[in-house]
Structures are given as C-alpha cells and as structure tokens.
PDB file of C-alpha atoms in Angstrom:
ATOM      1  CA  MET A1087       8.037  19.962   6.030  1.00  0.00           C
ATOM      2  CA  ASP A1088      11.608  20.976   5.443  1.00  0.00           C
ATOM      3  CA  TYR A1089      11.957  21.395   1.694  1.00  0.00           C
ATOM      4  CA  ARG A1090      14.462  23.141  -0.531  1.00  0.00           C
ATOM      5  CA  ALA A1091      14.167  22.947  -4.310  1.00  0.00           C
ATOM      6  CA  PRO A1092      17.114  21.885  -6.478  1.00  0.00           C
ATOM      7  CA  TRP A1093      19.126  24.851  -7.704  1.00  0.00           C
ATOM      8  CA  TRP A1094      18.130  24.094 -11.294  1.00  0.00           C
ATOM      9  CA  LEU A1095      14.424  24.564 -10.499  1.00  0.00           C
ATOM     10  CA  PRO A1096      14.068  28.164  -9.316  1.00  0.00           C
ATOM     11  CA  GLY A1097      10.584  29.517  -8.711  1.00  0.00           C
ATOM     12  CA  GLY A1098       7.113  28.150  -8.213  1.00  0.00           C
ATOM     13  CA  ASN A1099       6.268  27.667 -11.873  1.00  0.00           C
ATOM     14  CA  ALA A1100       9.386  25.614 -12.580  1.00  0.00           C
ATOM     15  CA  GLN A1101       8.776  23.466  -9.507  1.00  0.00           C
ATOM     16  CA  THR A1102       5.127  22.970 -10.477  1.00  0.00           C
ATOM     17  CA  ILE A1103       5.646  22.123 -14.135  1.00  0.00           C
ATOM     18  CA  TRP A1104       8.747  19.964 -13.715  1.00  0.00           C
ATOM     19  CA  GLY A1105       7.117  18.052 -10.880  1.00  0.00           C
ATOM     20  CA  ALA A1106       4.027  17.355 -12.981  1.00  0.00           C
ATOM     21  CA  LEU A1107       5.668  16.525 -16.288  1.00  0.00           C
ATOM     22  CA  ARG A1108       9.245  15.327 -15.892  1.00  0.00           C
ATOM     23  CA  ALA A1109      10.034  14.167 -12.369  1.00  0.00           C
ATOM     24  CA  ARG A1110      10.090  10.494 -11.370  1.00  0.00           C
ATOM     25  CA  ARG A1111       6.920   9.471  -9.542  1.00  0.00           C
ATOM     26  CA  HIS A1112       7.755   6.101  -7.994  1.00  0.00           C
ATOM     27  CA  PHE A1113      10.785   4.287  -6.622  1.00  0.00           C
ATOM     28  CA  GLY A1114       9.271   0.809  -6.758  1.00  0.00           C
ATOM     29  CA  PRO A1115       7.157  -0.800  -9.498  1.00  0.00           C
ATOM     30  CA  ALA A1116       4.508   1.407 -11.100  1.00  0.00           C
ATOM     31  CA  PRO A1117       1.262   1.097  -9.140  1.00  0.00           C
ATOM     32  CA  GLN A1118      -1.498  -1.119 -10.464  1.00  0.00           C
ATOM     33  CA  TRP A1119      -5.152  -0.332  -9.847  1.00  0.00           C
ATOM     34  CA  ARG A1120      -8.334  -2.295  -9.322  1.00  0.00           C
ATOM     35  CA  ARG A1121     -11.408  -0.258 -10.225  1.00  0.00           C
ATOM     36  CA  GLU A1122     -14.687  -0.442  -8.343  1.00  0.00           C
ATOM     37  CA  ARG A1123     -17.862   1.415  -9.279  1.00  0.00           C
ATOM     38  CA  TRP A1124     -20.032   2.821  -6.503  1.00  0.00           C
ATOM     39  CA  ALA A1125     -23.643   3.825  -7.051  1.00  0.00           C
ATOM     40  CA  THR A1126     -24.374   7.192  -5.453  1.00  0.00           C
ATOM     41  CA  PRO A1127     -27.506   7.937  -3.384  1.00  0.00           C
ATOM     42  CA  ASP A1128     -28.833  10.198  -6.179  1.00  0.00           C
ATOM     43  CA  GLY A1129     -28.672   7.539  -8.896  1.00  0.00           C
ATOM     44  CA  ASP A1130     -25.269   8.468 -10.315  1.00  0.00           C
ATOM     45  CA  PHE A1131     -21.898   6.725  -9.885  1.00  0.00           C
ATOM     46  CA  ILE A1132     -18.270   7.291  -8.997  1.00  0.00           C
ATOM     47  CA  ASP A1133     -15.277   5.098  -9.803  1.00  0.00           C
ATOM     48  CA  VAL A1134     -12.832   4.171  -7.053  1.00  0.00           C
ATOM     49  CA  ASP A1135      -9.335   2.907  -7.869  1.00  0.00           C
ATOM     50  CA  HIS A1136      -7.700   0.680  -5.260  1.00  0.00           C
ATOM     51  CA  ALA A1137      -3.938   0.192  -5.343  1.00  0.00           C
ATOM     52  CA  THR A1138      -3.263  -3.546  -5.604  1.00  0.00           C
ATOM     53  CA  HIS A1139      -0.008  -3.804  -3.646  1.00  0.00           C
ATOM     54  CA  ALA A1140       0.126  -6.235  -0.734  1.00  0.00           C
ATOM     55  CA  CYS A1141      -0.957  -5.131   2.731  1.00  0.00           C
ATOM     56  CA  THR A1142      -2.455  -6.789   5.799  1.00  0.00           C
ATOM     57  CA  ASP A1143      -6.170  -6.819   6.525  1.00  0.00           C
ATOM     58  CA  ASN A1144      -5.787  -4.365   9.407  1.00  0.00           C
ATOM     59  CA  ALA A1145      -3.290  -2.018   7.740  1.00  0.00           C
ATOM     60  CA  PRO A1146      -4.321   1.657   7.628  1.00  0.00           C
ATOM     61  CA  LEU A1147      -6.315   2.774   4.592  1.00  0.00           C
ATOM     62  CA  MET A1148      -5.345   6.087   3.035  1.00  0.00           C
ATOM     63  CA  VAL A1149      -8.028   7.724   0.876  1.00  0.00           C
ATOM     64  CA  LEU A1150      -6.695  10.247  -1.640  1.00  0.00           C
ATOM     65  CA  PHE A1151      -8.984  12.940  -3.070  1.00  0.00           C
ATOM     66  CA  HIS A1152      -7.510  14.313  -6.290  1.00  0.00           C
ATOM     67  CA  GLY A1153      -7.368  17.868  -7.583  1.00  0.00           C
ATOM     68  CA  LEU A1154      -9.110  19.698 -10.411  1.00  0.00           C
ATOM     69  CA  GLU A1155      -9.360  17.330 -13.409  1.00  0.00           C
ATOM     70  CA  GLY A1156      -7.078  14.874 -11.615  1.00  0.00           C
ATOM     71  CA  SER A1157      -7.295  11.091 -11.311  1.00  0.00           C
ATOM     72  CA  SER A1158      -5.361   8.043 -10.153  1.00  0.00           C
ATOM     73  CA  ALA A1159      -3.006   8.768 -13.076  1.00  0.00           C
ATOM     74  CA  SER A1160      -1.946  12.135 -11.626  1.00  0.00           C
ATOM     75  CA  GLN A1161       1.690  12.321 -10.580  1.00  0.00           C
ATOM     76  CA  TYR A1162       0.844  12.821  -6.904  1.00  0.00           C
ATOM     77  CA  ALA A1163      -1.539   9.823  -6.866  1.00  0.00           C
ATOM     78  CA  ILE A1164       1.202   7.605  -8.270  1.00  0.00           C
ATOM     79  CA  ALA A1165       3.709   8.977  -5.753  1.00  0.00           C
ATOM     80  CA  PHE A1166       1.326   8.436  -2.820  1.00  0.00           C
ATOM     81  CA  ALA A1167       0.625   4.887  -4.070  1.00  0.00           C
ATOM     82  CA  ASP A1168       4.376   4.237  -4.165  1.00  0.00           C
ATOM     83  CA  PHE A1169       4.715   5.475  -0.579  1.00  0.00           C
ATOM     84  CA  ALA A1170       1.753   3.322   0.491  1.00  0.00           C
ATOM     85  CA  ALA A1171       3.233   0.221  -1.148  1.00  0.00           C
ATOM     86  CA  GLU A1172       6.561   0.828   0.569  1.00  0.00           C
ATOM     87  CA  ARG A1173       4.853   1.119   3.975  1.00  0.00           C
ATOM     88  CA  GLY A1174       2.272  -1.633   3.500  1.00  0.00           C
ATOM     89  CA  VAL A1175      -0.593   0.846   3.689  1.00  0.00           C
ATOM     90  CA  ALA A1176      -3.780   0.379   1.648  1.00  0.00           C
ATOM     91  CA  LEU A1177      -4.599   3.267  -0.685  1.00  0.00           C
ATOM     92  CA  ALA A1178      -7.699   4.195  -2.665  1.00  0.00           C
ATOM     93  CA  VAL A1179      -8.434   7.061  -5.049  1.00  0.00           C
ATOM     94  CA  PRO A1180     -12.139   7.902  -5.373  1.00  0.00           C
ATOM     95  CA  HIS A1181     -12.702   9.907  -8.545  1.00  0.00           C
ATOM     96  CA  PHE A1182     -14.911  12.946  -8.417  1.00  0.00           C
ATOM     97  CA  ARG A1183     -17.814  12.672 -10.827  1.00  0.00           C
ATOM     98  CA  GLY A1184     -16.719  12.705 -14.450  1.00  0.00           C
ATOM     99  CA  CYS A1185     -12.989  12.357 -13.675  1.00  0.00           C
ATOM    100  CA  SER A1186     -12.516   8.598 -14.135  1.00  0.00           C
ATOM    101  CA  GLY A1187     -12.624   8.665 -17.917  1.00  0.00           C
ATOM    102  CA  GLU A1188     -16.376   8.172 -18.183  1.00  0.00           C
ATOM    103  CA  LEU A1189     -18.972  10.921 -17.992  1.00  0.00           C
ATOM    104  CA  ASN A1190     -21.244  10.679 -14.979  1.00  0.00           C
ATOM    105  CA  LEU A1191     -25.019  10.563 -15.380  1.00  0.00           C
ATOM    106  CA  ALA A1192     -26.505  13.322 -13.244  1.00  0.00           C
ATOM    107  CA  PRO A1193     -26.874  17.011 -14.236  1.00  0.00           C
ATOM    108  CA  ARG A1194     -23.948  17.899 -11.988  1.00  0.00           C
ATOM    109  CA  ALA A1195     -20.196  17.385 -11.826  1.00  0.00           C
ATOM    110  CA  TYR A1196     -17.985  18.220  -8.827  1.00  0.00           C
ATOM    111  CA  HIS A1197     -16.745  21.334  -7.079  1.00  0.00           C
ATOM    112  CA  SER A1198     -14.243  22.628  -4.545  1.00  0.00           C
ATOM    113  CA  GLY A1199     -16.645  22.622  -1.614  1.00  0.00           C
ATOM    114  CA  ASP A1200     -18.295  19.260  -2.253  1.00  0.00           C
ATOM    115  CA  PHE A1201     -18.098  18.176   1.383  1.00  0.00           C
ATOM    116  CA  GLU A1202     -21.366  16.216   1.236  1.00  0.00           C
ATOM    117  CA  GLU A1203     -19.773  13.927  -1.356  1.00  0.00           C
ATOM    118  CA  ILE A1204     -16.637  13.663   0.783  1.00  0.00           C
ATOM    119  CA  ASP A1205     -18.806  12.693   3.752  1.00  0.00           C
ATOM    120  CA  TRP A1206     -20.608   9.942   1.848  1.00  0.00           C
ATOM    121  CA  ILE A1207     -17.364   8.558   0.416  1.00  0.00           C
ATOM    122  CA  LEU A1208     -15.446   8.509   3.705  1.00  0.00           C
ATOM    123  CA  ARG A1209     -18.320   6.963   5.666  1.00  0.00           C
ATOM    124  CA  ARG A1210     -18.671   4.241   3.054  1.00  0.00           C
ATOM    125  CA  PHE A1211     -14.950   3.481   3.296  1.00  0.00           C
ATOM    126  CA  ALA A1212     -15.187   3.387   7.092  1.00  0.00           C
ATOM    127  CA  GLN A1213     -18.195   1.054   7.025  1.00  0.00           C
ATOM    128  CA  ALA A1214     -16.568  -1.290   4.517  1.00  0.00           C
ATOM    129  CA  ASN A1215     -13.215  -1.374   6.378  1.00  0.00           C
ATOM    130  CA  PRO A1216     -13.989  -1.535  10.110  1.00  0.00           C
ATOM    131  CA  SER A1217     -10.605  -3.088  10.935  1.00  0.00           C
ATOM    132  CA  ARG A1218      -8.567  -0.428   9.136  1.00  0.00           C
ATOM    133  CA  PRO A1219      -7.657   2.966  10.621  1.00  0.00           C
ATOM    134  CA  LEU A1220      -8.847   5.479   8.028  1.00  0.00           C
ATOM    135  CA  LEU A1221      -6.678   8.391   6.880  1.00  0.00           C
ATOM    136  CA  ALA A1222      -7.554  10.990   4.243  1.00  0.00           C
ATOM    137  CA  VAL A1223      -5.507  13.335   2.091  1.00  0.00           C
ATOM    138  CA  GLY A1224      -6.798  15.837  -0.439  1.00  0.00           C
ATOM    139  CA  VAL A1225      -4.738  17.513  -3.125  1.00  0.00           C
ATOM    140  CA  SER A1226      -5.566  21.042  -4.318  1.00  0.00           C
ATOM    141  CA  LEU A1227      -9.355  21.110  -4.962  1.00  0.00           C
ATOM    142  CA  GLY A1228      -9.741  17.788  -3.142  1.00  0.00           C
ATOM    143  CA  GLY A1229      -7.952  19.187  -0.117  1.00  0.00           C
ATOM    144  CA  ASN A1230     -10.233  22.202   0.128  1.00  0.00           C
ATOM    145  CA  ALA A1231     -13.299  19.945  -0.041  1.00  0.00           C
ATOM    146  CA  LEU A1232     -11.785  17.614   2.582  1.00  0.00           C
ATOM    147  CA  MET A1233     -10.975  20.461   4.973  1.00  0.00           C
ATOM    148  CA  ARG A1234     -14.439  21.890   4.395  1.00  0.00           C
ATOM    149  CA  TRP A1235     -15.855  18.495   5.394  1.00  0.00           C
ATOM    150  CA  ALA A1236     -13.769  18.386   8.568  1.00  0.00           C
ATOM    151  CA  GLY A1237     -14.862  21.889   9.523  1.00  0.00           C
ATOM    152  CA  GLU A1238     -18.523  21.255   8.751  1.00  0.00           C
ATOM    153  CA  THR A1239     -18.700  17.946  10.622  1.00  0.00           C
ATOM    154  CA  GLY A1240     -16.683  19.033  13.673  1.00  0.00           C
ATOM    155  CA  GLU A1241     -16.453  16.381  16.395  1.00  0.00           C
ATOM    156  CA  SER A1242     -18.076  13.663  14.286  1.00  0.00           C
ATOM    157  CA  ALA A1243     -15.159  13.679  11.807  1.00  0.00           C
ATOM    158  CA  SER A1244     -12.966  11.959  14.412  1.00  0.00           C
ATOM    159  CA  ARG A1245     -15.357   9.005  14.410  1.00  0.00           C
ATOM    160  CA  VAL A1246     -14.659   8.503  10.698  1.00  0.00           C
ATOM    161  CA  VAL A1247     -10.951   9.300  10.189  1.00  0.00           C
ATOM    162  CA  ARG A1248      -7.904   9.319  12.441  1.00  0.00           C
ATOM    163  CA  ALA A1249      -6.290  12.258  10.641  1.00  0.00           C
ATOM    164  CA  LEU A1250      -6.427  14.171   7.377  1.00  0.00           C
ATOM    165  CA  ALA A1251      -4.254  16.447   5.282  1.00  0.00           C
ATOM    166  CA  SER A1252      -4.637  18.975   2.499  1.00  0.00           C
ATOM    167  CA  VAL A1253      -1.823  19.548   0.002  1.00  0.00           C
ATOM    168  CA  CYS A1254      -1.467  22.841  -1.891  1.00  0.00           C
ATOM    169  CA  SER A1255      -5.172  23.543  -1.515  1.00  0.00           C
ATOM    170  CA  PRO A1256      -6.703  26.951  -2.308  1.00  0.00           C
ATOM    171  CA  LEU A1257      -8.387  27.260   1.076  1.00  0.00           C
ATOM    172  CA  ASP A1258      -9.416  30.775   0.064  1.00  0.00           C
ATOM    173  CA  LEU A1259     -11.038  30.020  -3.288  1.00  0.00           C
ATOM    174  CA  ALA A1260     -11.456  33.638  -4.332  1.00  0.00           C
ATOM    175  CA  ALA A1261      -7.754  34.362  -3.857  1.00  0.00           C
ATOM    176  CA  GLY A1262      -6.795  31.229  -5.762  1.00  0.00           C
ATOM    177  CA  GLY A1263      -9.376  31.760  -8.494  1.00  0.00           C
ATOM    178  CA  HIS A1264      -8.234  35.301  -9.200  1.00  0.00           C
ATOM    179  CA  ALA A1265      -4.549  34.269  -9.093  1.00  0.00           C
ATOM    180  CA  ILE A1266      -4.953  31.550 -11.708  1.00  0.00           C
ATOM    181  CA  GLY A1267      -6.768  33.990 -13.986  1.00  0.00           C
ATOM    182  CA  ARG A1268      -3.855  36.418 -14.331  1.00  0.00           C
ATOM    183  CA  GLY A1269      -0.672  36.637 -16.393  1.00  0.00           C
ATOM    184  CA  PHE A1270       1.368  33.481 -16.938  1.00  0.00           C
ATOM    185  CA  ASN A1271      -1.167  31.440 -14.972  1.00  0.00           C
ATOM    186  CA  ARG A1272      -3.936  32.439 -17.358  1.00  0.00           C
ATOM    187  CA  LEU A1273      -1.831  31.654 -20.428  1.00  0.00           C
ATOM    188  CA  VAL A1274      -0.686  28.224 -19.232  1.00  0.00           C
ATOM    189  CA  TYR A1275      -2.674  26.701 -16.380  1.00  0.00           C
ATOM    190  CA  THR A1276      -6.081  28.180 -17.156  1.00  0.00           C
ATOM    191  CA  ARG A1277      -5.828  27.074 -20.786  1.00  0.00           C
ATOM    192  CA  MET A1278      -4.835  23.587 -19.677  1.00  0.00           C
ATOM    193  CA  PHE A1279      -7.800  23.233 -17.332  1.00  0.00           C
ATOM    194  CA  LEU A1280     -10.336  24.685 -19.746  1.00  0.00           C
ATOM    195  CA  ALA A1281      -9.106  22.396 -22.531  1.00  0.00           C
ATOM    196  CA  SER A1282     -10.355  19.490 -20.419  1.00  0.00           C
ATOM    197  CA  MET A1283     -13.302  21.058 -18.612  1.00  0.00           C
ATOM    198  CA  VAL A1284     -15.128  22.724 -21.510  1.00  0.00           C
ATOM    199  CA  PRO A1285     -15.472  19.577 -23.682  1.00  0.00           C
ATOM    200  CA  LYS A1286     -16.701  17.609 -20.677  1.00  0.00           C
ATOM    201  CA  ALA A1287     -19.233  20.307 -19.874  1.00  0.00           C
ATOM    202  CA  LEU A1288     -20.489  20.286 -23.470  1.00  0.00           C
ATOM    203  CA  LYS A1289     -20.937  16.509 -23.284  1.00  0.00           C
ATOM    204  CA  LYS A1290     -22.923  17.085 -20.099  1.00  0.00           C
ATOM    205  CA  LEU A1291     -25.126  19.449 -22.099  1.00  0.00           C
ATOM    206  CA  GLU A1292     -25.758  16.681 -24.628  1.00  0.00           C
ATOM    207  CA  GLN A1293     -26.963  14.517 -21.755  1.00  0.00           C
ATOM    208  CA  HIS A1294     -29.150  17.268 -20.313  1.00  0.00           C
ATOM    209  CA  PRO A1295     -30.196  19.788 -22.990  1.00  0.00           C
ATOM    210  CA  GLY A1296     -30.827  23.310 -21.744  1.00  0.00           C
ATOM    211  CA  LEU A1297     -28.541  22.952 -18.742  1.00  0.00           C
ATOM    212  CA  PHE A1298     -26.502  26.068 -19.650  1.00  0.00           C
ATOM    213  CA  ASP A1299     -25.637  28.371 -22.559  1.00  0.00           C
ATOM    214  CA  ALA A1300     -23.242  26.430 -24.802  1.00  0.00           C
ATOM    215  CA  GLN A1301     -22.112  29.483 -26.798  1.00  0.00           C
ATOM    216  CA  ALA A1302     -21.276  31.415 -23.639  1.00  0.00           C
ATOM    217  CA  LEU A1303     -19.366  28.471 -22.221  1.00  0.00           C
ATOM    218  CA  ARG A1304     -17.280  28.091 -25.384  1.00  0.00           C
ATOM    219  CA  ALA A1305     -16.369  31.762 -25.018  1.00  0.00           C
ATOM    220  CA  ALA A1306     -15.129  31.328 -21.409  1.00  0.00           C
ATOM    221  CA  ARG A1307     -11.469  32.271 -21.111  1.00  0.00           C
ATOM    222  CA  ASP A1308     -10.945  31.859 -17.375  1.00  0.00           C
ATOM    223  CA  LEU A1309     -12.199  29.771 -14.473  1.00  0.00           C
ATOM    224  CA  TYR A1310     -14.269  32.675 -13.152  1.00  0.00           C
ATOM    225  CA  ALA A1311     -16.396  32.637 -16.303  1.00  0.00           C
ATOM    226  CA  PHE A1312     -16.541  28.824 -16.393  1.00  0.00           C
ATOM    227  CA  ASP A1313     -17.644  28.633 -12.771  1.00  0.00           C
ATOM    228  CA  ASN A1314     -20.225  31.361 -13.357  1.00  0.00           C
ATOM    229  CA  LEU A1315     -21.807  29.459 -16.247  1.00  0.00           C
ATOM    230  CA  PHE A1316     -21.331  25.850 -15.171  1.00  0.00           C
ATOM    231  CA  THR A1317     -19.947  24.999 -11.732  1.00  0.00           C
ATOM    232  CA  ALA A1318     -21.922  27.471  -9.628  1.00  0.00           C
ATOM    233  CA  PRO A1319     -25.457  27.057 -11.062  1.00  0.00           C
ATOM    234  CA  LEU A1320     -25.191  23.259 -11.392  1.00  0.00           C
ATOM    235  CA  HIS A1321     -24.293  22.882  -7.738  1.00  0.00           C
ATOM    236  CA  GLY A1322     -26.670  25.270  -6.032  1.00  0.00           C
ATOM    237  CA  PHE A1323     -24.672  28.497  -5.969  1.00  0.00           C
ATOM    238  CA  LYS A1324     -25.902  31.856  -7.218  1.00  0.00           C
ATOM    239  CA  ASP A1325     -22.734  32.734  -9.137  1.00  0.00           C
ATOM    240  CA  THR A1326     -18.960  32.467  -8.973  1.00  0.00           C
ATOM    241  CA  GLU A1327     -18.635  34.899  -6.084  1.00  0.00           C
ATOM    242  CA  ASP A1328     -21.209  32.969  -4.058  1.00  0.00           C
ATOM    243  CA  TYR A1329     -19.509  29.669  -4.901  1.00  0.00           C
ATOM    244  CA  TRP A1330     -16.014  30.807  -4.029  1.00  0.00           C
ATOM    245  CA  THR A1331     -17.215  32.361  -0.776  1.00  0.00           C
ATOM    246  CA  ARG A1332     -19.410  29.517   0.475  1.00  0.00           C
ATOM    247  CA  ALA A1333     -17.171  26.651  -0.680  1.00  0.00           C
ATOM    248  CA  SER A1334     -13.886  27.914   0.799  1.00  0.00           C
ATOM    249  CA  ALA A1335     -12.499  25.899   3.692  1.00  0.00           C
ATOM    250  CA  LYS A1336     -10.538  28.720   5.319  1.00  0.00           C
ATOM    251  CA  PRO A1337     -13.500  30.122   7.315  1.00  0.00           C
ATOM    252  CA  VAL A1338     -14.200  26.736   8.960  1.00  0.00           C
ATOM    253  CA  LEU A1339     -10.642  25.635   9.780  1.00  0.00           C
ATOM    254  CA  SER A1340     -11.110  26.714  13.392  1.00  0.00           C
ATOM    255  CA  ALA A1341     -14.049  24.283  13.694  1.00  0.00           C
ATOM    256  CA  ILE A1342     -11.922  21.204  12.841  1.00  0.00           C
ATOM    257  CA  ARG A1343     -11.767  18.711  15.711  1.00  0.00           C
ATOM    258  CA  VAL A1344      -9.583  15.975  14.218  1.00  0.00           C
ATOM    259  CA  PRO A1345      -5.814  16.090  13.613  1.00  0.00           C
ATOM    260  CA  ALA A1346      -5.398  17.966  10.333  1.00  0.00           C
ATOM    261  CA  LEU A1347      -2.410  19.142   8.328  1.00  0.00           C
ATOM    262  CA  ALA A1348      -2.489  21.961   5.771  1.00  0.00           C
ATOM    263  CA  LEU A1349       0.591  21.998   3.533  1.00  0.00           C
ATOM    264  CA  ASN A1350       1.034  25.006   1.234  1.00  0.00           C
ATOM    265  CA  ALA A1351       4.196  26.199  -0.480  1.00  0.00           C
ATOM    266  CA  ARG A1352       4.517  29.957  -0.207  1.00  0.00           C
ATOM    267  CA  ASN A1353       5.573  30.191  -3.864  1.00  0.00           C
ATOM    268  CA  ASP A1354       2.563  28.263  -5.182  1.00  0.00           C
ATOM    269  CA  PRO A1355       1.490  30.085  -8.370  1.00  0.00           C
ATOM    270  CA  PHE A1356      -2.157  29.087  -7.751  1.00  0.00           C
ATOM    271  CA  VAL A1357      -2.379  30.060  -4.068  1.00  0.00           C
ATOM    272  CA  PRO A1358      -1.099  33.504  -3.008  1.00  0.00           C
ATOM    273  CA  ALA A1359       0.962  33.367   0.178  1.00  0.00           C
ATOM    274  CA  SER A1360      -1.045  36.302   1.541  1.00  0.00           C
ATOM    275  CA  SER A1361      -4.187  34.143   1.473  1.00  0.00           C
ATOM    276  CA  LEU A1362      -2.763  31.272   3.536  1.00  0.00           C
ATOM    277  CA  PRO A1363      -4.239  30.651   6.993  1.00  0.00           C
ATOM    278  CA  ARG A1364      -2.358  31.877  10.032  1.00  0.00           C
ATOM    279  CA  VAL A1365      -1.884  29.891  13.235  1.00  0.00           C
ATOM    280  CA  GLU A1366      -4.396  32.031  15.130  1.00  0.00           C
ATOM    281  CA  GLU A1367      -7.054  31.308  12.476  1.00  0.00           C
ATOM    282  CA  VAL A1368      -7.040  27.514  12.624  1.00  0.00           C
ATOM    283  CA  GLY A1369      -7.154  26.251  16.202  1.00  0.00           C
ATOM    284  CA  HIS A1370      -4.970  23.635  17.864  1.00  0.00           C
ATOM    285  CA  HIS A1371      -6.196  20.634  15.832  1.00  0.00           C
ATOM    286  CA  VAL A1372      -4.730  22.019  12.599  1.00  0.00           C
ATOM    287  CA  GLN A1373      -1.018  22.051  11.866  1.00  0.00           C
ATOM    288  CA  LEU A1374       0.309  24.391   9.188  1.00  0.00           C
ATOM    289  CA  TRP A1375       3.290  23.566   6.995  1.00  0.00           C
ATOM    290  CA  GLN A1376       4.182  26.512   4.782  1.00  0.00           C
ATOM    291  CA  PRO A1377       7.642  26.040   3.262  1.00  0.00           C
ATOM    292  CA  ALA A1378       9.033  28.832   1.112  1.00  0.00           C
ATOM    293  CA  GLN A1379       9.350  26.580  -1.961  1.00  0.00           C
ATOM    294  CA  GLY A1380       7.571  23.701  -3.638  1.00  0.00           C
ATOM    295  CA  GLY A1381       5.233  25.221  -6.219  1.00  0.00           C
ATOM    296  CA  HIS A1382       1.792  23.713  -6.738  1.00  0.00           C
ATOM    297  CA  VAL A1383       1.867  20.018  -5.809  1.00  0.00           C
ATOM    298  CA  GLY A1384       5.459  19.950  -6.971  1.00  0.00           C
ATOM    299  CA  PHE A1385       8.175  19.666  -4.315  1.00  0.00           C
ATOM    300  CA  PRO A1386      10.561  17.995  -6.801  1.00  0.00           C
ATOM    301  CA  CYS A1387      13.837  16.734  -5.365  1.00  0.00           C
ATOM    302  CA  ALA A1388      17.165  15.928  -6.937  1.00  0.00           C
ATOM    303  CA  ASP A1389      17.614  12.208  -7.515  1.00  0.00           C
ATOM    304  CA  GLU A1390      20.644  10.775  -5.765  1.00  0.00           C
ATOM    305  CA  HIS A1391      21.117   8.261  -8.574  1.00  0.00           C
ATOM    306  CA  SER A1392      20.734  10.689 -11.484  1.00  0.00           C
ATOM    307  CA  ARG A1393      20.368  14.415 -10.942  1.00  0.00           C
ATOM    308  CA  LEU A1394      17.731  14.721 -13.660  1.00  0.00           C
ATOM    309  CA  PRO A1395      14.800  14.452 -13.829  1.00  0.00           C
ATOM    310  CA  GLY A1396      14.514  14.230 -10.054  1.00  0.00           C
ATOM    311  CA  HIS A1397      11.516  12.828  -8.182  1.00  0.00           C
ATOM    312  CA  VAL A1398       8.323  13.896  -6.395  1.00  0.00           C
ATOM    313  CA  ARG A1399       8.356  11.378  -3.532  1.00  0.00           C
ATOM    314  CA  ARG A1400       9.436  13.891  -0.880  1.00  0.00           C
ATOM    315  CA  MET A1401       5.966  15.368  -0.311  1.00  0.00           C
ATOM    316  CA  PRO A1402       4.023  12.077  -0.105  1.00  0.00           C
ATOM    317  CA  GLU A1403       6.687  10.750   2.254  1.00  0.00           C
ATOM    318  CA  ALA A1404       6.376  13.730   4.597  1.00  0.00           C
ATOM    319  CA  VAL A1405       2.576  13.916   4.500  1.00  0.00           C
ATOM    320  CA  GLY A1406       2.160  10.150   4.685  1.00  0.00           C
ATOM    321  CA  ARG A1407       4.428   9.854   7.711  1.00  0.00           C
ATOM    322  CA  TRP A1408       2.537  12.652   9.444  1.00  0.00           C
ATOM    323  CA  LEU A1409      -0.777  10.891   8.825  1.00  0.00           C
ATOM    324  CA  LEU A1410       0.554   7.546  10.022  1.00  0.00           C
ATOM    325  CA  SER A1411       1.841   9.137  13.226  1.00  0.00           C
ATOM    326  CA  HIS A1412      -1.821   9.477  14.255  1.00  0.00           C
ATOM    327  CA  VAL A1413      -2.621   5.771  13.879  1.00  0.00           C
TER     328      VAL A1413
END
C-alpha cells in the first residue's frame, strides 16, 4: 500500500485520532444494516450485521472482524461497507461477544486469540453462502485473531476462505500491550478502552457473581492489569503474560497456507515497528504491507472536494482490492 499522510496530519497519533473522529467514512449513502442473531454452540449468542446494499447472489462475501470494543459503527466498518457497496460485494460484521450493544450470556467475553470463535463464524458463513467466494478481514484485535486462525488451521483454511487480511493488528501482543500502557498512549487510548471495558466487565460480574475481584478491577489502570484480572482467567489463560504469549499470531504466520495480507503502519502508536513480522518470518503465503505512515487504523487522506476533514476510504480500497484479486 502506497500511502502518504496529508501534511497537516503529522505523526501516528494525529493520523489515528483524526481518522477515527473527524475524517469522512463513506462516499456513497451511509450504510444500513440488517441484524441477525446467531446462537453459539455453548448456549450464548453473537449478533451479525449485514450491509443491506444491493449485490448479486454469487457476489463475494467479505466478513469483517472488528477491533477491541469495536462494532459495525466503527469508522473502518463503515468505510469497508462503503467500498463493498461500490463494488457490489456483500459484507457482514460479526460482533464479538458483548460488542453489539447487548451483554452476552456466558461467563466469558472475547480476546485477541479467539481463533476457535473465528473458525465457527467463518465456517457458518461458508455453509450458509455456498455460492459466494468468502473473504475475511480483521482489524486490530480482530486481525490478530483471524491470522491466528489461519496459522492454526493451516491447509484447511483455504477450504473456507479465498483470502484474508489483517489491518493494524498487534501480531505480537506483548509488544502492543506494553506500548499502549506507556506515556501518551496510557493517558488517552488506555483510558478510552477501560472506560468501556470496565463497566461491561462489572455487568458480567452481576450475571455471574464471584467471577473476579470487582475492587481490583475498578483499580485497573492499564490493559495489563485488566487482562490479568478479567480477560486471561475467563478465557483459560494463567495470566496476562500467558495470554499475550499464547494468543499472539506472529509465531504462527509461517504456518498460514492461504493468501494473507498483513498491513501495519510503521508509525502505529499501538504496534511498535520493531515488533512487526519480517519477510523471512512469514512464508510465501503472507504478504506484508508496512508503510511508514498511517497510524492505527487511520490512513486518512485529503479530500479532493474539501481538504478538511479528509476521508478514510484509502485503506479499505487498497485492502479490499487485494482481497478481491484472489477471487
């Protein structure tokens, strides 16, 4: 991906924040969604939002896995839906548990290495849409989980999807987790995430009393502490270190046997450039795009019609076209 940020957005933080809060997300009409609830094998549920734009019965289906505390309302989901509508491609956003606006039922939530959930979701899409080539893209947390799935399933992944992509994903979770817990990141991004995650976790405790220590969770000031108290123990990990180590996709990238793209800006404030995979670490099925700029799921571009606020359609266009080239 050839990307250069507008001169008025220098640095990864500016490109991240402007892209999320101010940039235009769609060129056509705002996407409309049709929600479908799926019962999970363990007696829980997830909500899947399907974009309602017109497409043929055999058009490709792009499945978008969102990032931490994301949803179909996230700026990148709207931008991908706009791209899909323009190209006549079907698009669906399955929400990780608890991210659709309604608390899920089970004593669990979601996590960065949740490849078993990815597997169940993608196979259900494939079974329900036998005439559609299936493509998958994961953003940030969703991208790590998707790449983990591709690495864990190896050859069988190609029988489910034609191609997949991760966007700004912390493929080395420890590097990303420590980066977001320092300095400006801790003051801004960590506070933002915890402001959403802690109340949801406390509601989960109301559902399942005794699940964790509420007082300790309220005292958490970074994702390391939150994961240690909530994410890790609820999902079968010993602690944060065990979770970040075992859930990271980077160690299994060489096992991927389906066309895969990993896009990471080298100035992403969440993902240190030093932690990004190198060509010799991934194998020939994985293509690496590592532009110098872009921030975290930002990649804002100047708008040819009005210089401000710009738009965030450049990344979905590039990633979407790459995915469609494998259909």
